[in-house]
Coordinates of C-alpha atoms in Angstrom, one line a residue:
X14 CA -30.4 9.9 -4.5
X15 CA -26.7 10.7 -3.9
X16 CA -25.4 13.3 -6.3
X17 CA -21.7 13.7 -6.8
X18 CA -20.2 17.0 -5.5
X19 CA -23.5 17.8 -3.6
X20 CA -23.3 14.9 -1.2
X21 CA -22.6 16.3 2.4
X22 CA -20.2 13.5 3.3
X23 CA -18.1 14.1 0.2
X24 CA -18.2 17.9 0.8
X25 CA -17.1 17.5 4.3
X26 CA -14.2 15.2 3.3
X27 CA -12.9 17.8 0.8
X28 CA -13.6 20.8 3.0
X29 CA -11.1 19.3 5.5
X30 CA -8.5 19.2 2.8
X31 CA -9.4 22.7 1.6
X32 CA -9.1 24.2 5.1
X33 CA -5.6 22.7 5.4
X34 CA -4.6 24.2 2.1
X35 CA -5.8 27.6 3.2
X36 CA -3.6 27.2 6.3
X37 CA -6.4 26.7 8.8
X38 CA -4.9 23.6 10.4
X39 CA -6.7 23.9 13.7
X40 CA -10.2 24.1 12.1
X41 CA -9.3 21.3 9.7
X42 CA -8.2 19.0 12.6
X43 CA -11.5 19.6 14.4
X44 CA -13.4 18.8 11.2
X45 CA -11.4 15.7 10.7
X46 CA -12.2 14.6 14.2
X47 CA -15.9 15.0 13.5
X48 CA -15.4 13.2 10.2
X49 CA -14.0 10.1 11.9
X50 CA -17.0 10.0 14.3
X51 CA -19.4 10.1 11.3
X52 CA -17.7 6.9 9.8
X53 CA -19.3 4.9 12.6
X54 CA -22.9 6.1 11.9
X55 CA -25.4 4.7 9.4
X56 CA -25.1 6.5 6.0
X57 CA -28.3 8.5 6.3
X58 CA -27.5 9.7 9.8
X59 CA -23.9 10.5 8.8
X60 CA -25.1 12.6 5.9
X61 CA -27.5 14.5 8.1
X62 CA -24.8 15.2 10.6
X63 CA -22.3 16.2 7.9
X64 CA -24.9 18.6 6.5
X65 CA -25.3 20.2 9.9
X66 CA -21.6 20.5 10.5
X67 CA -21.1 22.3 7.1
X68 CA -24.1 24.6 7.8
X69 CA -22.7 25.5 11.2
X70 CA -19.3 26.1 9.6
X71 CA -20.8 28.6 7.1
X72 CA -22.4 30.5 10.0
X73 CA -19.0 30.6 11.8
X74 CA -17.3 31.8 8.6
X75 CA -19.9 34.6 8.2
X76 CA -19.3 35.8 11.7
X77 CA -15.6 35.6 11.6
X78 CA -14.6 36.6 8.0
X79 CA -10.9 36.0 7.7
X80 CA -9.8 37.9 4.7
X81 CA -6.3 36.9 3.4
X82 CA -3.9 39.7 2.4
X83 CA -1.7 37.3 0.5
X84 CA -4.6 35.4 -1.2
X85 CA -7.5 37.8 -1.5
X86 CA -10.7 37.4 -3.6
X87 CA -11.6 41.1 -4.2
X88 CA -10.3 42.4 -7.5
X89 CA -8.8 45.6 -6.0
X90 CA -7.0 43.5 -3.3
X91 CA -5.8 41.1 -5.9
X92 CA -4.2 43.9 -7.8
X93 CA -2.6 45.3 -4.7
X94 CA -1.1 41.9 -3.9
X95 CA 0.2 41.5 -7.5
X96 CA 3.0 43.2 -9.4
X97 CA 0.3 45.0 -11.4
X98 CA -0.9 47.3 -8.7
X99 CA -2.9 49.2 -11.3
X100 CA -3.7 47.9 -14.8
X101 CA -1.5 49.4 -17.5
X102 CA -3.4 51.4 -20.2
X103 CA -4.6 49.1 -23.0
X104 CA -2.5 49.4 -26.2
X105 CA -4.5 48.4 -29.3
X106 CA -3.2 45.4 -31.1
X107 CA -1.7 46.0 -34.6
X108 CA -2.8 42.8 -36.3
X109 CA -4.4 43.0 -39.7
X110 CA -8.0 41.6 -39.7
X111 CA -7.0 38.5 -41.7
X112 CA -4.1 37.7 -39.3
X113 CA -6.3 38.3 -36.2
X114 CA -8.9 36.0 -37.6
X115 CA -6.3 33.3 -38.3
X116 CA -5.0 33.5 -34.8
X117 CA -8.5 33.4 -33.3
X118 CA -9.3 30.3 -35.4
X119 CA -6.0 28.8 -34.3
X120 CA -7.0 29.3 -30.7
X121 CA -10.4 27.6 -31.2
X122 CA -9.0 24.7 -33.3
X123 CA -5.9 24.4 -31.1
X124 CA -8.1 24.2 -28.0
X125 CA -10.4 21.6 -29.5
X126 CA -7.6 19.3 -30.7
X127 CA -5.7 19.5 -27.4
X128 CA -8.9 18.7 -25.5
X129 CA -9.7 15.8 -27.8
X130 CA -6.2 14.4 -27.4
X131 CA -6.7 14.2 -23.6
X132 CA -10.3 13.3 -23.5
X133 CA -10.2 9.5 -23.6
X134 CA -7.8 9.2 -20.7
X135 CA -9.0 12.0 -18.4
X136 CA -8.2 11.2 -14.7
X137 CA -5.4 8.6 -15.4
X138 CA -2.0 9.2 -13.9
X139 CA 1.4 9.0 -15.6
X140 CA 2.2 5.3 -14.9
X141 CA -1.1 4.2 -16.4
X142 CA -0.8 6.4 -19.4
X143 CA 2.7 5.0 -20.1
X144 CA 1.5 1.4 -19.7
X145 CA -1.4 2.0 -22.1
X146 CA 0.8 3.6 -24.7
X147 CA 3.6 1.1 -24.5
X148 CA 1.1 -1.8 -24.9
X149 CA 0.5 -0.9 -28.5
X150 CA 3.8 0.8 -29.3
X151 CA 2.5 4.3 -29.1
X152 CA 4.9 5.6 -26.5
X153 CA 5.8 8.5 -26.5
X154 CA 2.5 10.0 -27.5
X155 CA 2.5 11.6 -31.0
X156 CA -1.0 11.2 -32.2
X157 CA -4.6 10.8 -31.0
X158 CA -5.2 7.8 -28.8
X159 CA -6.0 4.5 -30.5
X160 CA -7.0 1.1 -29.1
X161 CA -5.8 -0.7 -32.2
X162 CA -3.2 -3.2 -31.1
X163 CA -3.9 -2.6 -27.4
X164 CA -4.3 -5.9 -25.4
X165 CA -7.8 -6.6 -24.1
X166 CA -6.5 -6.9 -20.5
X167 CA -5.2 -3.3 -20.7
X168 CA -8.5 -2.0 -22.0
X169 CA -10.4 -3.9 -19.3
X170 CA -8.2 -2.4 -16.6
X171 CA -8.2 1.1 -18.0
X172 CA -11.4 1.8 -19.8
X173 CA -11.8 4.9 -21.9
X174 CA -13.6 7.8 -20.3
X175 CA -17.2 6.8 -19.9
X176 CA -18.6 9.9 -21.6
X177 CA -17.5 10.1 -25.2
X178 CA -14.0 8.7 -24.6
X179 CA -14.5 5.9 -27.2
X180 CA -15.7 8.5 -29.7
X181 CA -12.5 10.4 -29.1
X182 CA -10.2 7.7 -30.3
X183 CA -8.2 8.2 -33.6
X184 CA -10.3 5.6 -35.5
X185 CA -13.6 7.0 -34.3
X186 CA -13.3 10.8 -34.5
X187 CA -15.9 12.5 -36.7
X188 CA -15.8 15.9 -35.1
X189 CA -15.1 17.5 -31.7
X190 CA -17.4 15.6 -29.3
X191 CA -19.2 17.5 -26.5
X192 CA -16.9 18.6 -23.7
X193 CA -17.3 21.1 -20.8
X194 CA -13.9 22.6 -21.9
X195 CA -15.5 23.7 -25.1
X196 CA -19.0 24.3 -23.7
X197 CA -17.7 27.1 -21.4
X198 CA -15.8 28.8 -24.2
X199 CA -18.9 28.9 -26.3
X200 CA -21.1 30.0 -23.4
X201 CA -18.7 32.8 -22.7
X202 CA -18.9 33.9 -26.3
X203 CA -22.7 33.9 -25.9
X204 CA -22.3 36.1 -22.8
X205 CA -20.2 38.8 -24.5
X206 CA -22.4 38.8 -27.6
X207 CA -25.4 39.5 -25.4
X208 CA -24.0 41.6 -22.6
X209 CA -20.8 43.0 -24.0
X210 CA -17.4 42.9 -22.5
X211 CA -18.7 44.8 -19.4
X212 CA -20.9 41.8 -18.4
X213 CA -21.3 41.4 -14.6
X214 CA -21.0 38.2 -12.5
X215 CA -24.8 38.2 -12.3
X216 CA -25.0 38.2 -16.1
X217 CA -22.7 35.2 -16.2
X218 CA -24.7 33.4 -13.5
X219 CA -27.9 34.1 -15.4
X220 CA -26.3 32.5 -18.5
X221 CA -25.3 29.5 -16.5
X222 CA -28.8 28.7 -15.1
X223 CA -30.6 29.4 -18.4
X224 CA -28.2 27.6 -20.8
X225 CA -26.2 24.9 -19.0
X226 CA -27.7 21.5 -18.0
X227 CA -26.9 21.0 -14.3
X228 CA -25.3 17.6 -14.9
X229 CA -22.9 19.0 -17.5
X230 CA -21.3 20.9 -14.6
X231 CA -18.9 19.3 -12.2
X232 CA -17.2 20.0 -8.8
X233 CA -17.2 23.7 -7.9
X234 CA -19.5 24.7 -10.8
X235 CA -22.2 22.2 -9.8
X236 CA -22.2 23.5 -6.2
X237 CA -22.2 27.1 -7.4
X238 CA -25.1 26.3 -9.8
X239 CA -27.2 25.0 -6.9
X240 CA -26.2 27.9 -4.7
X241 CA -27.3 30.4 -7.4
X242 CA -30.7 28.6 -7.7
X243 CA -31.0 28.9 -3.9
X244 CA -30.4 32.7 -4.0
X245 CA -26.7 33.0 -3.3
X246 CA -25.2 35.6 -5.6
X247 CA -21.4 35.8 -6.2
X248 CA -19.2 35.7 -4.3
X249 CA -21.2 33.6 -1.9
X250 CA -22.2 31.3 -4.7
X251 CA -18.5 30.3 -4.8
X252 CA -17.9 29.8 -1.1
X253 CA -21.1 28.5 0.4
X254 CA -20.3 24.9 1.3
X255 CA -18.1 24.6 -1.8
X256 CA -15.0 22.6 -1.0
X257 CA -14.0 22.5 -4.6
X258 CA -13.5 26.3 -4.8
X259 CA -9.8 26.1 -5.7
X260 CA -10.1 23.3 -8.3
X261 CA -9.6 23.7 -12.0
X262 CA -13.1 24.6 -13.1
X263 CA -12.5 28.4 -13.5
X264 CA -9.2 27.8 -15.2
X265 CA -10.9 26.0 -18.1
X266 CA -13.1 29.0 -18.6
X267 CA -10.3 31.5 -19.3
X268 CA -9.7 31.3 -23.0
X269 CA -12.5 33.4 -24.4
X270 CA -11.5 36.4 -22.3
X271 CA -8.0 36.2 -23.8
X272 CA -9.5 35.7 -27.3
X273 CA -11.4 39.0 -27.2
X274 CA -8.6 41.0 -25.5
X275 CA -5.6 40.6 -27.9
X276 CA -2.7 42.4 -26.4
X277 CA -4.7 43.5 -23.3
X278 CA -3.9 41.0 -20.5
X279 CA -5.2 43.2 -17.7
X280 CA -8.6 43.5 -19.4
X281 CA -8.7 39.7 -20.0
X282 CA -7.7 39.1 -16.3
X283 CA -10.5 41.4 -15.1
X284 CA -13.2 39.6 -17.2
X285 CA -11.8 36.3 -15.9
X286 CA -12.2 37.6 -12.3
X287 CA -15.8 38.5 -12.9
X288 CA -16.4 35.0 -14.2
X289 CA -14.3 33.0 -11.7
X290 CA -15.8 34.5 -8.6
X291 CA -19.2 32.8 -9.3
X292 CA -17.7 29.4 -8.4
X293 CA -14.2 29.8 -7.1
X294 CA -12.0 31.6 -4.5
X295 CA -8.3 32.4 -4.1
X296 CA -6.1 30.2 -6.4
X297 CA -9.2 29.0 -8.3
X298 CA -9.8 32.6 -9.3
X299 CA -6.1 33.3 -10.0
X300 CA -5.7 30.4 -12.3
X301 CA -8.4 31.8 -14.6
X302 CA -6.9 35.3 -14.4
X303 CA -3.4 33.9 -15.1
X304 CA -4.3 32.0 -18.3
X305 CA -6.7 34.7 -19.5
X306 CA -3.8 37.2 -19.3
X307 CA -1.4 34.7 -20.9
X308 CA -3.8 34.0 -23.8
X309 CA -4.4 37.8 -24.4
X310 CA -0.7 38.3 -24.7
X311 CA -0.2 35.2 -27.0
X312 CA -1.4 37.4 -29.8
X313 CA 1.8 39.3 -29.5
X314 CA 3.7 36.2 -30.6
X315 CA 6.2 36.3 -27.8
X316 CA 8.0 33.1 -26.7
X317 CA 6.4 31.0 -23.9
X318 CA 8.6 32.1 -21.0
X319 CA 8.0 35.8 -21.6
X320 CA 4.2 35.2 -21.8
X321 CA 4.2 33.2 -18.6
X322 CA 6.3 35.8 -16.7
X323 CA 4.0 38.6 -17.8
X324 CA 0.8 36.6 -16.9
X325 CA 2.3 36.0 -13.5
X326 CA 2.3 39.7 -12.7
X327 CA -1.5 39.7 -12.8
X328 CA -2.0 37.4 -9.8
X329 CA -0.9 37.8 -6.1
X330 CA 2.8 37.5 -5.7
X331 CA 2.7 35.4 -2.6
X332 CA -0.2 33.1 -3.6
X333 CA 0.3 29.4 -3.8
X334 CA -0.3 29.5 -7.6
X335 CA 2.3 32.2 -8.1
X336 CA 4.8 30.2 -6.1
X337 CA 4.1 27.0 -8.1
X338 CA 4.5 28.8 -11.4
X339 CA 7.7 30.5 -10.2
X340 CA 9.0 27.0 -9.2
X341 CA 8.4 25.7 -12.7
X342 CA 10.1 28.7 -14.2
X343 CA 13.1 28.0 -12.1
X344 CA 13.5 24.5 -13.4
X345 CA 16.2 24.0 -16.1
X346 CA 13.5 22.5 -18.4
X347 CA 15.5 23.1 -21.6
X348 CA 18.2 20.8 -20.2
X349 CA 15.8 18.1 -18.9
X350 CA 14.0 15.3 -20.6
X351 CA 10.2 15.4 -20.2
X352 CA 10.0 12.5 -17.9
X353 CA 12.5 14.2 -15.6
X354 CA 10.4 17.3 -15.6
X355 CA 7.3 15.3 -14.7
X356 CA 9.1 13.6 -11.9
X357 CA 9.8 17.1 -10.4
X358 CA 6.2 18.2 -10.9
X359 CA 5.0 15.0 -9.1
X360 CA 7.4 15.7 -6.3
X361 CA 6.2 19.2 -5.7
X362 CA 2.5 18.9 -6.6
X363 CA 1.6 15.2 -6.5
X364 CA -0.4 15.8 -3.2
X365 CA -3.1 17.7 -5.0
X366 CA -6.3 16.2 -6.3
X367 CA -6.1 15.5 -10.1
X368 CA -8.5 18.4 -10.9
X369 CA -7.0 21.0 -8.6
X370 CA -5.9 24.2 -10.2
X371 CA -2.4 24.5 -8.9
X372 CA -0.9 21.2 -10.1
X373 CA -2.6 21.4 -13.5
X374 CA -1.5 25.0 -14.1
X375 CA 2.0 24.0 -13.2
X376 CA 2.0 21.1 -15.6
X377 CA 0.5 23.2 -18.4
X378 CA 3.2 25.9 -17.9
X379 CA 5.9 23.3 -17.9
X380 CA 4.6 21.8 -21.2
X381 CA 4.5 25.2 -22.8
X382 CA 8.2 25.7 -21.8
X383 CA 9.3 22.3 -22.9
X384 CA 7.2 22.4 -26.1
X385 CA 9.0 25.5 -27.2
X386 CA 6.3 26.6 -29.6
X387 CA 5.8 23.2 -31.3
X388 CA 2.1 22.4 -31.3
X389 CA 2.4 18.6 -31.3
X390 CA 5.1 18.4 -28.7
X391 CA 3.3 20.9 -26.4
X392 CA -0.1 19.1 -26.4
X393 CA 1.5 15.6 -26.2
X394 CA 3.8 16.6 -23.3
X395 CA 0.8 18.1 -21.5
X396 CA -1.4 15.0 -21.9
X397 CA 1.5 12.6 -21.0
X398 CA 1.7 14.4 -17.7
X399 CA -1.7 13.0 -16.5
X400 CA -4.1 14.7 -14.1
X401 CA -6.8 16.7 -16.0
X402 CA -5.6 15.6 -19.4
X403 CA -8.3 17.1 -21.6
X404 CA -8.4 20.5 -19.8
X405 CA -4.7 20.9 -19.8
X406 CA -4.4 19.8 -23.5
X407 CA -7.1 22.3 -24.4
X408 CA -5.4 25.2 -22.6
X409 CA -1.9 24.4 -24.0
X410 CA -3.4 23.9 -27.5
X411 CA -5.2 27.1 -27.4
X412 CA -2.1 29.1 -26.6
X413 CA 0.1 27.6 -29.2
X414 CA -2.8 27.8 -31.7
X415 CA -3.0 31.6 -31.2
X416 CA 0.8 32.0 -31.5
X417 CA 1.0 29.9 -34.7
X418 CA -2.4 30.7 -36.3
X419 CA -4.7 28.2 -37.9
X420 CA -2.9 28.0 -41.2
X421 CA 0.3 26.8 -39.5
X422 CA -1.4 24.1 -37.3
X423 CA -0.6 20.5 -38.5
X424 CA -3.5 18.9 -40.6
X425 CA -2.9 15.7 -38.6
X426 CA -4.4 17.3 -35.6
X427 CA -7.0 19.7 -37.1
X428 CA -8.5 17.8 -40.1
X429 CA -10.1 15.1 -37.9
X430 CA -12.2 17.8 -36.2
X431 CA -14.0 18.5 -39.6
X432 CA -14.7 22.1 -38.4
X433 CA -17.5 20.9 -36.2
X434 CA -18.2 20.7 -32.4
X435 CA -21.1 19.0 -30.6
X436 CA -22.7 20.7 -27.6
X437 CA -25.7 20.6 -25.3
X438 CA -25.8 24.4 -25.4
X439 CA -28.8 25.8 -27.2
X440 CA -27.7 27.3 -30.5
X441 CA -24.2 25.8 -30.4
X442 CA -24.6 22.1 -31.3
X443 CA -22.8 21.3 -34.6
X444 CA -21.2 24.8 -34.6
X445 CA -18.4 25.3 -37.0
X446 CA -15.1 26.5 -35.6
X447 CA -14.7 28.9 -38.5
X448 CA -18.0 30.5 -37.5
X449 CA -17.0 30.7 -33.9
X450 CA -13.8 32.5 -34.8
X451 CA -15.8 34.9 -37.0
X452 CA -18.2 35.6 -34.1
X453 CA -15.2 36.2 -31.8
X454 CA -13.7 38.6 -34.3
X455 CA -17.1 40.5 -34.5
X456 CA -17.1 40.9 -30.7
X457 CA -13.6 42.4 -30.8
X458 CA -14.5 44.8 -33.6
X459 CA -17.9 46.0 -32.6
X460 CA -18.4 49.2 -30.4
X461 CA -19.0 48.6 -26.7
X462 CA -22.7 49.0 -26.0
X463 CA -24.8 48.5 -22.9
X464 CA -27.0 45.4 -22.7
X465 CA -29.9 44.3 -20.5
X466 CA -29.1 43.6 -16.8
X467 CA -29.4 39.8 -17.3
X468 CA -32.1 39.3 -14.6
X469 CA -34.6 36.6 -15.1
X470 CA -38.2 37.8 -14.9
X471 CA -41.0 35.6 -13.7
X472 CA -42.5 35.7 -17.2
X473 CA -39.3 34.3 -18.7
X474 CA -38.8 31.6 -16.1
X475 CA -41.2 28.9 -16.9

């Protein structure tokens, strides 16, 4: 059986791209030459050969560790390479409990609605999205997707996302359907409830293998999951034959760390690092740290540009992600129409895979700037940009949801959720967002206490 993201041929194909992105052109060219030879072999022989090439590559990497000074993975080195050489002392937030709860609920609800908006059309690019929306007079996007009035030939050419896309249409929504973007947020809440904010990467890995079904993980996470089961602890779980290590998977796990660190971006970024290093390296790690810091600061209510600029100080200055965010900040977005902004993003970042971290982070940042604090405009701009529509809509919605608070979010977007989310996570299916916000508030308010070490004993593992 060929399993997506674990297939040696697929891994080798994307490892070539990843090596080029990391600046290792000579090695990438050699791998590409080997890849071309494999195309002439029968599938089974090609997969065996690809598996051996990748295994040998890992041995070479282990012998010749090439640690980047501009894009390091170690937390201390990341701090040295960033503008925050040492984390500033945490200043307690001054939000009243009722206001803090409202903002937390706003984050949860805003994240869910933004995710739901992008869910039916995940993976489609801008031209397709526009064609779909224009076919039933819904361009520009201002509401949840609907197929009412959409010609059959359009629906045949561009089917809704296979998993729960139909259930995410305006006419079919009964709650927030299951989605990995919400599963990770809930799982991370489970982790801090059980291990405290001082959880380790091993605690997180334990939570993954004991709570997440393997086929509910994708790209880098699926590879890391198998690596963990095979005895590879972090950071090796992230880098061992994992060509998806700079894709968006860690970025979509950032929110909870910001939720439980109101006004403490450095603390949120550190927790994000502990989480991200299980499955990602370099810019895959930085994207989670960046958005965790941004979300933590969103509780201060500052305007988007200031939040983005501050979050940028928590990742390496000369990293590709920092350069991408800086490029977006330099665009005169307030003087451009949204289609013009998207043209610029395509020009600079269109070469990336649709679930890479860099292009999707850049799009989300641009939408936050163009949305200017308006919830509907922000999430609709984000989704209209294409690429990873549900993940980007979720992140943008989470940030504006915190800034505005739940009470200020438009009923048009929040009411269809019916305060309910489906999940394959034990103990979280049919959870209420109001309860999730209360549990998040409890984590913030309770004293820090030590928890168990998260190891799985033989008696537990059956």
